[in-house]
Coordinates of N, CA and C in Angstrom, one line a residue:
Chain A
A1 N 0.3 19.3 -4.2 CA -0.1 17.9 -4.3 C 1.0 17.0 -3.8
Q2 N 0.7 15.9 -3.2 CA 1.7 15.0 -2.7 C 1.9 13.9 -3.8
T3 N 3.1 13.8 -4.2 CA 3.4 12.8 -5.2 C 4.7 12.0 -4.9
V4 N 4.8 10.8 -5.4 CA 5.9 10.0 -5.3 C 6.3 9.5 -6.7
T5 N 7.6 9.6 -7.0 CA 8.1 9.3 -8.4 C 9.2 8.2 -8.3
Q6 N 8.9 7.1 -9.0 CA 9.9 6.1 -9.1 C 10.3 6.0 -10.6
S7 N 11.4 6.5 -10.9 CA 11.8 6.7 -12.3 C 12.3 5.4 -13.0
Q8 N 12.5 4.3 -12.3 CA 13.0 3.1 -12.8 C 11.9 2.1 -12.9
P9 N 11.2 1.9 -14.0 CA 10.2 0.9 -14.1 C 10.7 -0.5 -13.8
E10 N 11.9 -0.8 -14.3 CA 12.5 -2.2 -14.2 C 13.9 -2.1 -13.8
M11 N 14.4 -3.0 -13.0 CA 15.8 -3.1 -12.7 C 16.1 -4.6 -12.6
S12 N 17.4 -4.9 -12.9 CA 17.8 -6.3 -12.7 C 19.2 -6.3 -12.0
V13 N 19.5 -7.4 -11.3 CA 20.7 -7.5 -10.6 C 21.1 -9.0 -10.4
Q14 N 22.3 -9.3 -10.4 CA 22.8 -10.6 -10.2 C 22.8 -11.0 -8.7
E15 N 22.5 -12.2 -8.5 CA 22.5 -12.7 -7.1 C 23.8 -12.3 -6.4
A16 N 23.7 -11.9 -5.2 CA 24.9 -11.5 -4.3 C 25.4 -10.1 -4.6
E17 N 24.9 -9.5 -5.7 CA 25.3 -8.1 -5.9 C 24.4 -7.1 -5.2
T18 N 24.8 -5.8 -5.4 CA 24.0 -4.7 -4.7 C 23.3 -3.9 -5.8
V19 N 22.1 -3.5 -5.4 CA 21.3 -2.7 -6.3 C 20.6 -1.6 -5.5
T20 N 20.4 -0.5 -6.2 CA 19.8 0.7 -5.6 C 18.6 1.1 -6.4
L21 N 17.5 1.3 -5.7 CA 16.2 1.7 -6.3 C 16.0 3.2 -5.9
S22 N 15.6 4.0 -6.9 CA 15.5 5.4 -6.6 C 14.0 5.8 -6.3
C23 N 13.9 6.9 -5.6 CA 12.5 7.4 -5.2 C 12.7 8.9 -4.9
T24 N 11.8 9.7 -5.5 CA 11.7 11.1 -5.1 C 10.3 11.4 -4.8
Y25 N 10.1 12.4 -3.9 CA 8.7 12.7 -3.5 C 8.5 14.2 -3.4
D26 N 7.3 14.6 -3.4 CA 7.1 16.0 -3.3 C 6.0 16.3 -2.3
T27 N 6.3 17.1 -1.3 CA 5.4 17.5 -0.3 C 5.8 18.8 0.3
S28 N 4.9 19.6 0.7 CA 5.2 20.9 1.4 C 5.2 20.7 2.9
E29 N 4.8 19.5 3.4 CA 4.8 19.2 4.8 C 6.2 18.9 5.3
S30 N 6.5 19.1 6.6 CA 7.8 18.8 7.1 C 7.8 17.5 8.0
N31 N 6.7 17.1 8.4 CA 6.6 15.9 9.3 C 5.9 14.7 8.5
Y32 N 6.7 13.7 8.2 CA 6.1 12.6 7.5 C 7.0 11.4 7.7
Y33 N 6.5 10.3 7.2 CA 7.2 9.0 7.3 C 7.4 8.5 5.8
L34 N 8.4 7.8 5.6 CA 8.7 7.2 4.3 C 8.9 5.7 4.4
F35 N 8.4 5.0 3.4 CA 8.4 3.5 3.4 C 8.9 3.0 2.1
W36 N 9.4 1.7 2.2 CA 9.5 0.9 1.0 C 8.7 -0.4 1.3
Y37 N 7.9 -0.7 0.3 CA 7.1 -2.0 0.4 C 7.5 -2.9 -0.7
K38 N 7.5 -4.2 -0.5 CA 7.8 -5.2 -1.4 C 6.5 -5.9 -1.8
Q39 N 6.3 -6.1 -3.1 CA 5.1 -6.9 -3.5 C 5.6 -8.1 -4.4
P40 N 5.8 -9.3 -3.8 CA 6.2 -10.4 -4.6 C 5.1 -10.9 -5.5
P41 N 5.3 -11.9 -6.3 CA 4.2 -12.4 -7.2 C 3.0 -12.8 -6.5
S42 N 3.0 -13.1 -5.2 CA 1.8 -13.4 -4.5 C 0.9 -12.2 -4.3
R43 N 1.5 -11.0 -4.6 CA 0.8 -9.7 -4.5 C 0.6 -9.2 -3.0
Q44 N 1.1 -10.0 -2.1 CA 1.0 -9.5 -0.7 C 1.9 -8.3 -0.5
M45 N 1.5 -7.3 0.1 CA 2.3 -6.1 0.4 C 3.1 -6.3 1.7
I46 N 4.4 -6.2 1.6 CA 5.2 -6.4 2.8 C 6.1 -5.2 3.1
L47 N 6.0 -4.7 4.3 CA 6.9 -3.6 4.6 C 8.3 -4.0 4.7
V48 N 9.2 -3.3 4.0 CA 10.6 -3.6 4.0 C 11.4 -2.7 5.0
I49 N 11.1 -1.4 5.0 CA 11.8 -0.5 5.8 C 11.1 0.8 5.9
R50 N 11.2 1.5 7.0 CA 10.6 2.8 7.1 C 11.6 3.8 7.7
Q51 N 11.3 5.1 7.4 CA 12.2 6.2 7.9 C 11.3 7.3 8.4
E52 N 11.6 7.8 9.6 CA 10.9 9.0 10.0 C 11.7 10.2 9.5
A53 N 11.0 11.2 9.0 CA 11.6 12.4 8.3 C 12.4 13.2 9.3
Y54 N 12.1 13.2 10.6 CA 12.8 14.0 11.5 C 14.1 13.4 11.9
K55 N 14.3 12.1 11.5 CA 15.6 11.5 11.9 C 16.6 11.6 10.8
Q56 N 17.8 12.1 11.1 CA 18.8 12.2 10.1 C 19.5 10.9 9.8
Q57 N 19.5 10.0 10.7 CA 20.2 8.8 10.5 C 19.4 7.9 9.5
N58 N 20.1 7.3 8.6 CA 19.4 6.4 7.6 C 19.0 5.1 8.2
A59 N 17.8 4.7 7.9 CA 17.3 3.4 8.5 C 18.0 2.2 7.8
T60 N 18.2 1.1 8.6 CA 18.7 -0.1 8.0 C 17.9 -1.3 8.6
E61 N 17.7 -2.3 7.8 CA 17.1 -3.5 8.2 C 17.8 -4.7 7.5
N62 N 18.8 -5.3 8.2 CA 19.6 -6.4 7.6 C 20.2 -5.9 6.3
R63 N 19.8 -6.6 5.2 CA 20.5 -6.3 3.9 C 19.9 -5.0 3.2
F64 N 18.9 -4.4 3.8 CA 18.2 -3.3 3.3 C 18.6 -2.0 4.0
S65 N 18.9 -1.0 3.2 CA 19.2 0.3 3.8 C 18.7 1.4 2.9
V66 N 18.5 2.6 3.5 CA 18.0 3.7 2.7 C 19.0 4.8 2.7
N67 N 19.0 5.7 1.7 CA 19.7 6.9 1.6 C 18.7 8.0 1.6
F68 N 18.4 8.7 2.7 CA 17.4 9.7 2.8 C 18.0 11.1 2.8
Q69 N 17.7 11.8 1.7 CA 18.1 13.2 1.5 C 16.9 14.1 1.6
K70 N 16.7 14.7 2.8 CA 15.4 15.4 3.0 C 15.4 16.7 2.1
A71 N 16.5 17.4 2.0 CA 16.5 18.6 1.2 C 16.2 18.3 -0.2
A72 N 16.7 17.2 -0.7 CA 16.5 16.8 -2.1 C 15.2 16.0 -2.3
K73 N 14.5 15.7 -1.2 CA 13.3 14.9 -1.2 C 13.6 13.6 -2.0
S74 N 14.6 12.9 -1.6 CA 15.0 11.7 -2.2 C 15.1 10.6 -1.1
F75 N 14.7 9.4 -1.5 CA 14.6 8.3 -0.5 C 14.9 7.0 -1.3
S76 N 16.2 6.6 -1.5 CA 16.5 5.5 -2.3 C 16.7 4.3 -1.4
L77 N 16.5 3.1 -2.0 CA 16.6 1.8 -1.2 C 17.8 1.0 -1.8
K78 N 18.7 0.6 -0.9 CA 19.8 -0.2 -1.3 C 19.6 -1.6 -0.8
I79 N 19.7 -2.6 -1.7 CA 19.6 -4.0 -1.3 C 21.0 -4.6 -1.5
S80 N 21.6 -5.1 -0.5 CA 22.9 -5.7 -0.5 C 22.8 -7.2 -0.6
D81 N 23.8 -7.8 -1.2 CA 23.8 -9.3 -1.2 C 22.4 -9.8 -1.7
S82 N 22.0 -9.3 -2.9 CA 20.7 -9.7 -3.4 C 20.5 -11.2 -3.5
Q83 N 19.2 -11.5 -3.2 CA 18.9 -13.0 -3.2 C 17.7 -13.2 -4.2
L84 N 17.6 -14.4 -4.6 CA 16.5 -14.7 -5.6 C 15.1 -14.3 -5.0
G85 N 15.0 -14.4 -3.7 CA 13.7 -14.1 -3.1 C 13.4 -12.6 -3.0
D86 N 14.4 -11.8 -3.4 CA 14.1 -10.4 -3.5 C 13.4 -9.9 -4.8
T87 N 13.3 -10.9 -5.7 CA 12.5 -10.6 -6.9 C 11.1 -10.2 -6.6
A88 N 10.7 -9.0 -7.0 CA 9.4 -8.4 -6.6 C 9.2 -7.0 -7.2
M89 N 8.0 -6.5 -7.1 CA 7.8 -5.1 -7.3 C 8.1 -4.4 -6.0
Y90 N 8.8 -3.2 -6.1 CA 9.1 -2.4 -4.9 C 8.4 -1.1 -5.0
F91 N 7.7 -0.7 -4.0 CA 6.9 0.6 -4.0 C 7.5 1.5 -2.9
C92 N 7.8 2.7 -3.3 CA 8.1 3.7 -2.3 C 6.8 4.4 -1.9
A93 N 6.7 4.8 -0.7 CA 5.5 5.5 -0.2 C 5.8 6.5 0.9
F94 N 4.9 7.4 1.1 CA 5.1 8.3 2.3 C 3.7 8.6 2.9
M95 N 3.8 9.0 4.1 CA 2.5 9.3 4.9 C 2.8 10.6 5.7
I96 N 1.9 11.6 5.5 CA 2.0 12.8 6.3 C 1.6 12.5 7.7
L97 N 2.3 13.0 8.7 CA 1.9 12.8 10.1 C 0.5 13.1 10.3
N98 N -0.2 12.1 11.0 CA -1.6 12.3 11.5 C -2.6 12.2 10.3
T99 N -2.2 11.7 9.2 CA -3.2 11.6 8.1 C -3.6 10.1 7.9
D100 N -2.7 9.2 8.2 CA -3.0 7.7 8.1 C -3.2 7.3 6.6
K101 N -2.8 8.1 5.7 CA -3.0 7.8 4.3 C -1.6 7.6 3.6
L102 N -1.4 6.4 3.1 CA -0.2 6.1 2.4 C -0.3 6.6 0.9
I103 N 0.8 7.2 0.4 CA 0.8 7.7 -0.9 C 1.9 6.9 -1.6
F104 N 1.6 6.2 -2.6 CA 2.5 5.2 -3.3 C 3.0 5.8 -4.6
G105 N 4.3 5.4 -4.9 CA 4.8 5.5 -6.3 C 4.3 4.4 -7.2
T106 N 4.7 4.4 -8.4 CA 4.2 3.4 -9.4 C 5.0 2.1 -9.4
G107 N 6.1 2.1 -8.6 CA 6.8 0.9 -8.5 C 8.0 0.6 -9.4
T108 N 8.9 -0.2 -8.9 CA 10.0 -0.7 -9.7 C 10.0 -2.2 -9.6
R109 N 10.0 -2.8 -10.8 CA 10.1 -4.3 -10.9 C 11.5 -4.7 -10.8
L110 N 11.9 -5.4 -9.8 CA 13.3 -5.9 -9.6 C 13.3 -7.4 -9.9
Q111 N 14.3 -7.8 -10.8 CA 14.5 -9.2 -11.1 C 15.9 -9.5 -10.6
V112 N 16.0 -10.5 -9.8 CA 17.3 -11.0 -9.4 C 17.7 -12.3 -10.1
F113 N 18.8 -12.3 -10.8 CA 19.2 -13.4 -11.6 C 20.3 -14.2 -10.9
P114 N 20.2 -15.6 -11.1 CA 21.2 -16.4 -10.5 C 22.6 -16.2 -11.1
Chain B
N1 N -1.5 -15.0 15.9 CA -2.4 -13.9 15.5 C -2.5 -13.9 14.0
A2 N -3.7 -14.2 13.5 CA -3.9 -14.2 12.1 C -3.7 -12.8 11.5
G3 N -3.3 -12.8 10.3 CA -3.1 -11.5 9.6 C -4.5 -10.9 9.1
V4 N -4.4 -9.9 8.3 CA -5.6 -9.3 7.7 C -6.1 -10.3 6.7
M5 N -7.4 -10.5 6.8 CA -8.1 -11.5 5.9 C -9.0 -10.7 4.9
Q6 N -8.9 -11.1 3.7 CA -9.7 -10.6 2.7 C -10.4 -11.7 1.9
N7 N -11.7 -11.5 1.6 CA -12.3 -12.5 0.8 C -13.4 -11.8 0.0
P8 N -13.7 -12.3 -1.2 CA -12.9 -13.4 -1.8 C -11.6 -12.9 -2.3
R9 N -10.7 -13.9 -2.7 CA -9.4 -13.5 -3.3 C -9.6 -13.1 -4.7
H10 N -10.5 -13.7 -5.4 CA -10.8 -13.4 -6.8 C -12.3 -13.3 -6.9
L11 N -12.8 -12.2 -7.7 CA -14.2 -12.0 -7.9 C -14.4 -11.6 -9.3
V12 N -15.3 -12.3 -10.0 CA -15.7 -11.9 -11.3 C -17.1 -11.5 -11.4
R13 N -17.3 -10.3 -12.0 CA -18.7 -9.8 -12.1 C -18.9 -9.3 -13.5
R14 N -20.1 -9.3 -13.9 CA -20.5 -8.7 -15.2 C -20.9 -7.3 -15.0
R15 N -20.7 -6.5 -16.1 CA -21.1 -5.1 -16.0 C -22.5 -4.9 -15.5
G16 N -22.6 -4.0 -14.6 CA -23.9 -3.7 -14.0 C -24.2 -4.5 -12.7
Q17 N -23.4 -5.5 -12.4 CA -23.7 -6.2 -11.1 C -23.0 -5.5 -10.0
E18 N -23.3 -6.0 -8.8 CA -22.7 -5.4 -7.6 C -21.5 -6.3 -7.1
A19 N -20.5 -5.7 -6.6 CA -19.4 -6.4 -6.0 C -19.2 -6.0 -4.5
R20 N -19.1 -7.0 -3.7 CA -18.9 -6.8 -2.2 C -17.6 -7.5 -1.8
L21 N -16.7 -6.7 -1.3 CA -15.4 -7.1 -0.9 C -15.3 -7.0 0.7
R22 N -14.8 -8.1 1.3 CA -14.8 -8.1 2.7 C -13.3 -8.1 3.3
C23 N -13.2 -7.5 4.4 CA -11.9 -7.4 5.1 C -12.1 -7.5 6.6
S24 N -11.4 -8.5 7.1 CA -11.3 -8.7 8.6 C -10.0 -8.2 9.1
P25 N -9.9 -7.2 9.9 CA -8.6 -6.7 10.3 C -8.0 -7.7 11.3
M26 N -6.7 -7.4 11.6 CA -6.0 -8.2 12.6 C -6.7 -8.0 14.0
K27 N -6.5 -9.0 14.8 CA -7.1 -9.0 16.1 C -6.6 -7.8 16.9
G28 N -7.4 -7.0 17.5 CA -7.0 -5.8 18.2 C -6.9 -4.5 17.4
H29 N -7.0 -4.7 16.1 CA -7.0 -3.5 15.2 C -8.4 -2.9 15.0
S30 N -8.5 -1.6 15.2 CA -9.8 -1.0 15.0 C -9.9 0.0 13.9
H31 N -8.8 0.0 13.1 CA -8.7 1.0 12.0 C -8.5 0.2 10.7
V32 N -9.2 0.6 9.7 CA -9.2 -0.2 8.4 C -9.0 0.9 7.3
Y33 N -8.2 0.5 6.3 CA -8.0 1.3 5.1 C -8.2 0.5 3.9
W34 N -8.7 1.1 2.9 CA -8.9 0.4 1.6 C -8.1 1.2 0.5
Y35 N -7.4 0.4 -0.3 CA -6.6 0.9 -1.4 C -6.9 0.1 -2.7
R36 N -6.8 0.8 -3.8 CA -7.0 0.2 -5.1 C -5.7 0.2 -5.9
Q37 N -5.4 -0.9 -6.6 CA -4.3 -1.0 -7.4 C -4.8 -1.3 -8.8
L38 N -4.7 -0.4 -9.7 CA -5.0 -0.6 -11.1 C -3.8 -1.3 -11.8
P39 N -4.0 -2.0 -12.9 CA -2.9 -2.8 -13.5 C -1.7 -1.8 -13.8
E40 N -0.5 -2.3 -13.4 CA 0.8 -1.6 -13.6 C 0.9 -0.3 -12.9
E41 N 0.1 -0.1 -11.9 CA 0.2 1.1 -11.1 C 0.4 0.8 -9.6
G42 N 0.7 1.9 -8.8 CA 0.8 1.7 -7.4 C -0.5 1.8 -6.8
L43 N -0.5 1.5 -5.4 CA -1.8 1.5 -4.7 C -2.3 3.0 -4.5
K44 N -3.6 3.1 -4.6 CA -4.2 4.5 -4.4 C -5.1 4.4 -3.2
F45 N -5.0 5.3 -2.3 CA -5.8 5.3 -1.1 C -7.3 5.6 -1.5
M46 N -8.2 4.9 -0.9 CA -9.6 5.1 -1.1 C -10.3 5.6 0.1
V47 N -10.2 4.9 1.2 CA -11.0 5.3 2.4 C -10.4 4.7 3.7
Y48 N -10.6 5.5 4.8 CA -10.1 5.1 6.1 C -11.3 5.1 7.0
L49 N -11.5 3.9 7.7 CA -12.6 3.8 8.6 C -12.2 3.3 10.0
Q50 N -12.9 3.7 11.0 CA -12.9 3.1 12.3 C -14.2 2.5 12.5
K51 N -14.4 1.8 13.6 CA -15.6 1.1 13.9 C -16.8 2.1 13.8
E52 N -17.7 1.8 12.9 CA -18.9 2.6 12.7 C -18.7 4.0 12.2
N53 N -17.5 4.4 11.8 CA -17.2 5.7 11.4 C -16.3 5.8 10.1
I54 N -16.7 6.6 9.2 CA -15.8 6.9 8.1 C -14.9 8.1 8.4
I55 N -13.6 8.0 8.5 CA -12.7 9.1 8.9 C -12.3 9.9 7.7
D56 N -11.9 9.2 6.6 CA -11.4 9.9 5.4 C -11.8 9.1 4.2
E57 N -12.7 9.7 3.4 CA -13.1 9.0 2.2 C -12.7 9.9 0.9
S58 N -11.6 10.6 1.1 CA -11.2 11.5 0.0 C -10.8 10.8 -1.3
G59 N -10.5 9.5 -1.2 CA -10.0 8.8 -2.4 C -11.2 7.9 -3.0
M60 N -12.3 8.0 -2.4 CA -13.4 7.2 -3.0 C -14.1 7.9 -4.2
P61 N -14.4 7.2 -5.2 CA -15.2 7.8 -6.3 C -16.5 8.2 -5.7
K62 N -17.1 9.3 -6.3 CA -18.3 9.9 -5.7 C -19.5 9.0 -5.9
E63 N -19.5 8.2 -6.9 CA -20.7 7.4 -7.2 C -20.3 5.9 -7.2
R64 N -21.3 5.1 -6.8 CA -21.3 3.7 -6.9 C -20.4 3.0 -5.9
F65 N -19.5 3.7 -5.2 CA -18.6 3.1 -4.2 C -19.1 3.5 -2.8
S66 N -19.1 2.5 -1.9 CA -19.3 2.8 -0.5 C -18.6 1.9 0.4
A67 N -18.3 2.3 1.6 CA -17.6 1.4 2.5 C -18.2 1.5 3.9
E68 N -18.1 0.4 4.7 CA -18.6 0.5 6.0 C -17.7 -0.4 6.9
F69 N -17.7 -0.2 8.2 CA -17.0 -1.0 9.1 C -17.9 -1.0 10.4
P70 N -18.8 -2.0 10.4 CA -19.8 -2.1 11.5 C -19.2 -2.5 12.8
K71 N -19.9 -2.3 13.8 CA -19.5 -2.6 15.2 C -19.1 -4.1 15.3
E72 N -19.9 -4.9 14.6 CA -19.5 -6.4 14.6 C -19.3 -6.8 13.1
G73 N -18.4 -7.6 12.9 CA -18.2 -8.1 11.5 C -17.1 -7.4 10.8
P74 N -16.9 -7.8 9.5 CA -15.8 -7.3 8.7 C -16.2 -5.9 8.1
S75 N -15.1 -5.3 7.6 CA -15.4 -4.1 6.8 C -15.8 -4.5 5.4
I76 N -16.7 -3.8 4.8 CA -17.2 -4.1 3.5 C -16.9 -2.9 2.5
L77 N -16.4 -3.2 1.4 CA -16.3 -2.3 0.3 C -17.3 -2.7 -0.8
R78 N -18.2 -1.8 -1.1 CA -19.3 -2.2 -2.0 C -19.2 -1.3 -3.3
I79 N -19.3 -2.0 -4.4 CA -19.2 -1.3 -5.7 C -20.5 -1.7 -6.4
Q80 N -21.4 -0.7 -6.6 CA -22.6 -1.0 -7.3 C -22.4 -0.7 -8.8
Q81 N -23.2 -1.5 -9.6 CA -23.2 -1.3 -11.1 C -21.8 -1.2 -11.7
V82 N -21.0 -2.3 -11.4 CA -19.6 -2.3 -11.8 C -19.4 -2.1 -13.3
V83 N -18.3 -1.4 -13.6 CA -17.9 -1.2 -15.0 C -16.5 -1.8 -15.2
R84 N -16.1 -1.9 -16.5 CA -14.8 -2.5 -16.8 C -13.7 -1.8 -16.1
G85 N -13.8 -0.5 -15.9 CA -12.7 0.3 -15.3 C -12.6 0.0 -13.8
D86 N -13.5 -0.7 -13.2 CA -13.4 -1.1 -11.8 C -12.5 -2.3 -11.6
S87 N -12.1 -2.9 -12.7 CA -11.2 -4.1 -12.6 C -9.9 -3.7 -12.0
A88 N -9.5 -4.3 -10.9 CA -8.3 -3.9 -10.2 C -8.2 -4.8 -9.0
A89 N -7.0 -4.7 -8.3 CA -6.8 -5.4 -7.1 C -7.2 -4.4 -5.9
Y90 N -8.0 -4.8 -5.0 CA -8.4 -4.0 -3.9 C -7.7 -4.6 -2.6
F91 N -7.0 -3.7 -2.0 CA -6.3 -4.1 -0.8 C -6.8 -3.5 0.5
C92 N -6.9 -4.2 1.5 CA -7.3 -3.7 2.8 C -6.1 -3.7 3.7
A93 N -6.0 -2.8 4.6 CA -5.0 -2.7 5.6 C -5.6 -2.4 6.9
S94 N -5.0 -2.8 8.0 CA -5.4 -2.4 9.3 C -4.3 -2.0 10.2
S95 N -4.6 -1.2 11.2 CA -3.6 -0.7 12.2 C -4.3 -0.7 13.5
P96 N -3.5 -0.7 14.6 CA -4.1 -0.8 16.0 C -4.6 0.6 16.4
T97 N -4.0 1.7 16.0 CA -4.6 3.0 16.3 C -4.4 3.8 15.1
G98 N -5.0 5.0 15.1 CA -5.0 5.8 13.9 C -4.3 7.1 14.0
T99 N -3.5 7.3 15.1 CA -2.8 8.6 15.3 C -1.3 8.5 15.0
Q100 N -0.8 9.6 14.7 CA 0.6 9.7 14.4 C 1.0 8.6 13.3
Y101 N 1.9 7.7 13.8 CA 2.2 6.6 12.8 C 1.9 5.3 13.5
N102 N 1.2 4.5 12.8 CA 1.1 3.1 13.1 C 1.2 2.3 11.9
E103 N 2.0 1.2 11.9 CA 2.2 0.5 10.7 C 0.9 -0.1 10.2
Q104 N 0.6 0.0 8.9 CA -0.5 -0.6 8.3 C -0.2 -2.0 7.8
F105 N -0.9 -3.0 8.2 CA -0.7 -4.4 7.8 C -1.7 -4.7 6.7
F106 N -1.1 -5.2 5.6 CA -2.0 -5.4 4.4 C -2.5 -6.8 4.4
G107 N -3.7 -6.9 3.8 CA -4.2 -8.2 3.5 C -3.7 -8.6 2.1
P108 N -4.1 -9.8 1.6 CA -3.6 -10.4 0.4 C -4.3 -9.8 -0.9
G109 N -5.3 -9.0 -0.6 CA -6.0 -8.3 -1.8 C -7.1 -9.2 -2.4
T110 N -8.1 -8.5 -3.0 CA -9.1 -9.1 -3.8 C -9.0 -8.6 -5.2
R111 N -8.8 -9.5 -6.1 CA -8.7 -9.2 -7.5 C -10.1 -9.2 -8.2
L112 N -10.6 -8.0 -8.6 CA -11.9 -7.9 -9.2 C -11.7 -7.8 -10.7
T113 N -12.4 -8.7 -11.4 CA -12.5 -8.7 -12.8 C -13.9 -8.4 -13.3
V114 N -14.1 -7.4 -14.1 CA -15.4 -7.1 -14.6 C -15.4 -7.4 -16.1
L115 N -16.4 -8.3 -16.4 CA -16.5 -8.8 -17.8 C -17.4 -7.9 -18.6

């Protein structure tokens, strides 16, 4: 079975600080993509960052970066210089190549304090 | 280019009624996906459609739920004889093609409340 586990239901961080959200997943497939989505109070799902499993280099998007450990099946998200607008639910997800089906974790609620 | 449109944004139904949720994909996108988010949970895949075809419905409940994506018009997720357990947010996503990887762009969701 394909599963995604986010073990931190809630996290908090002070503005301008760095926070890391953890994610582990389980699959027997070797070709897949990994994602972090942000869901602010508006509930709109916004893609934050994605990683191809065949790439060893960790993806980065401005203040967002990932630590992808394929052997450990771990895919954590680091947010640097946290901003108030980063307050949201964050979902880790993956997609097996050619299935077009996103599998989501249960989410981590991140609160950024001034 | 308008994003994925979903309507209504909020829908209230009484037990036993029918719910119809609509999704208009982004212009040029021919692939539509429906996900359901129960309270305090992540999104769960329901169904993947192309124009006039259901490609993968492995996440759809066997009864009362159906989906279509006609040649013309929006995709429709239909729930017959709703029950309280159907209360959730239903998200639609679209992508330009359905092979390998193409980013799925999400709509704002429809929040269904069953009284």
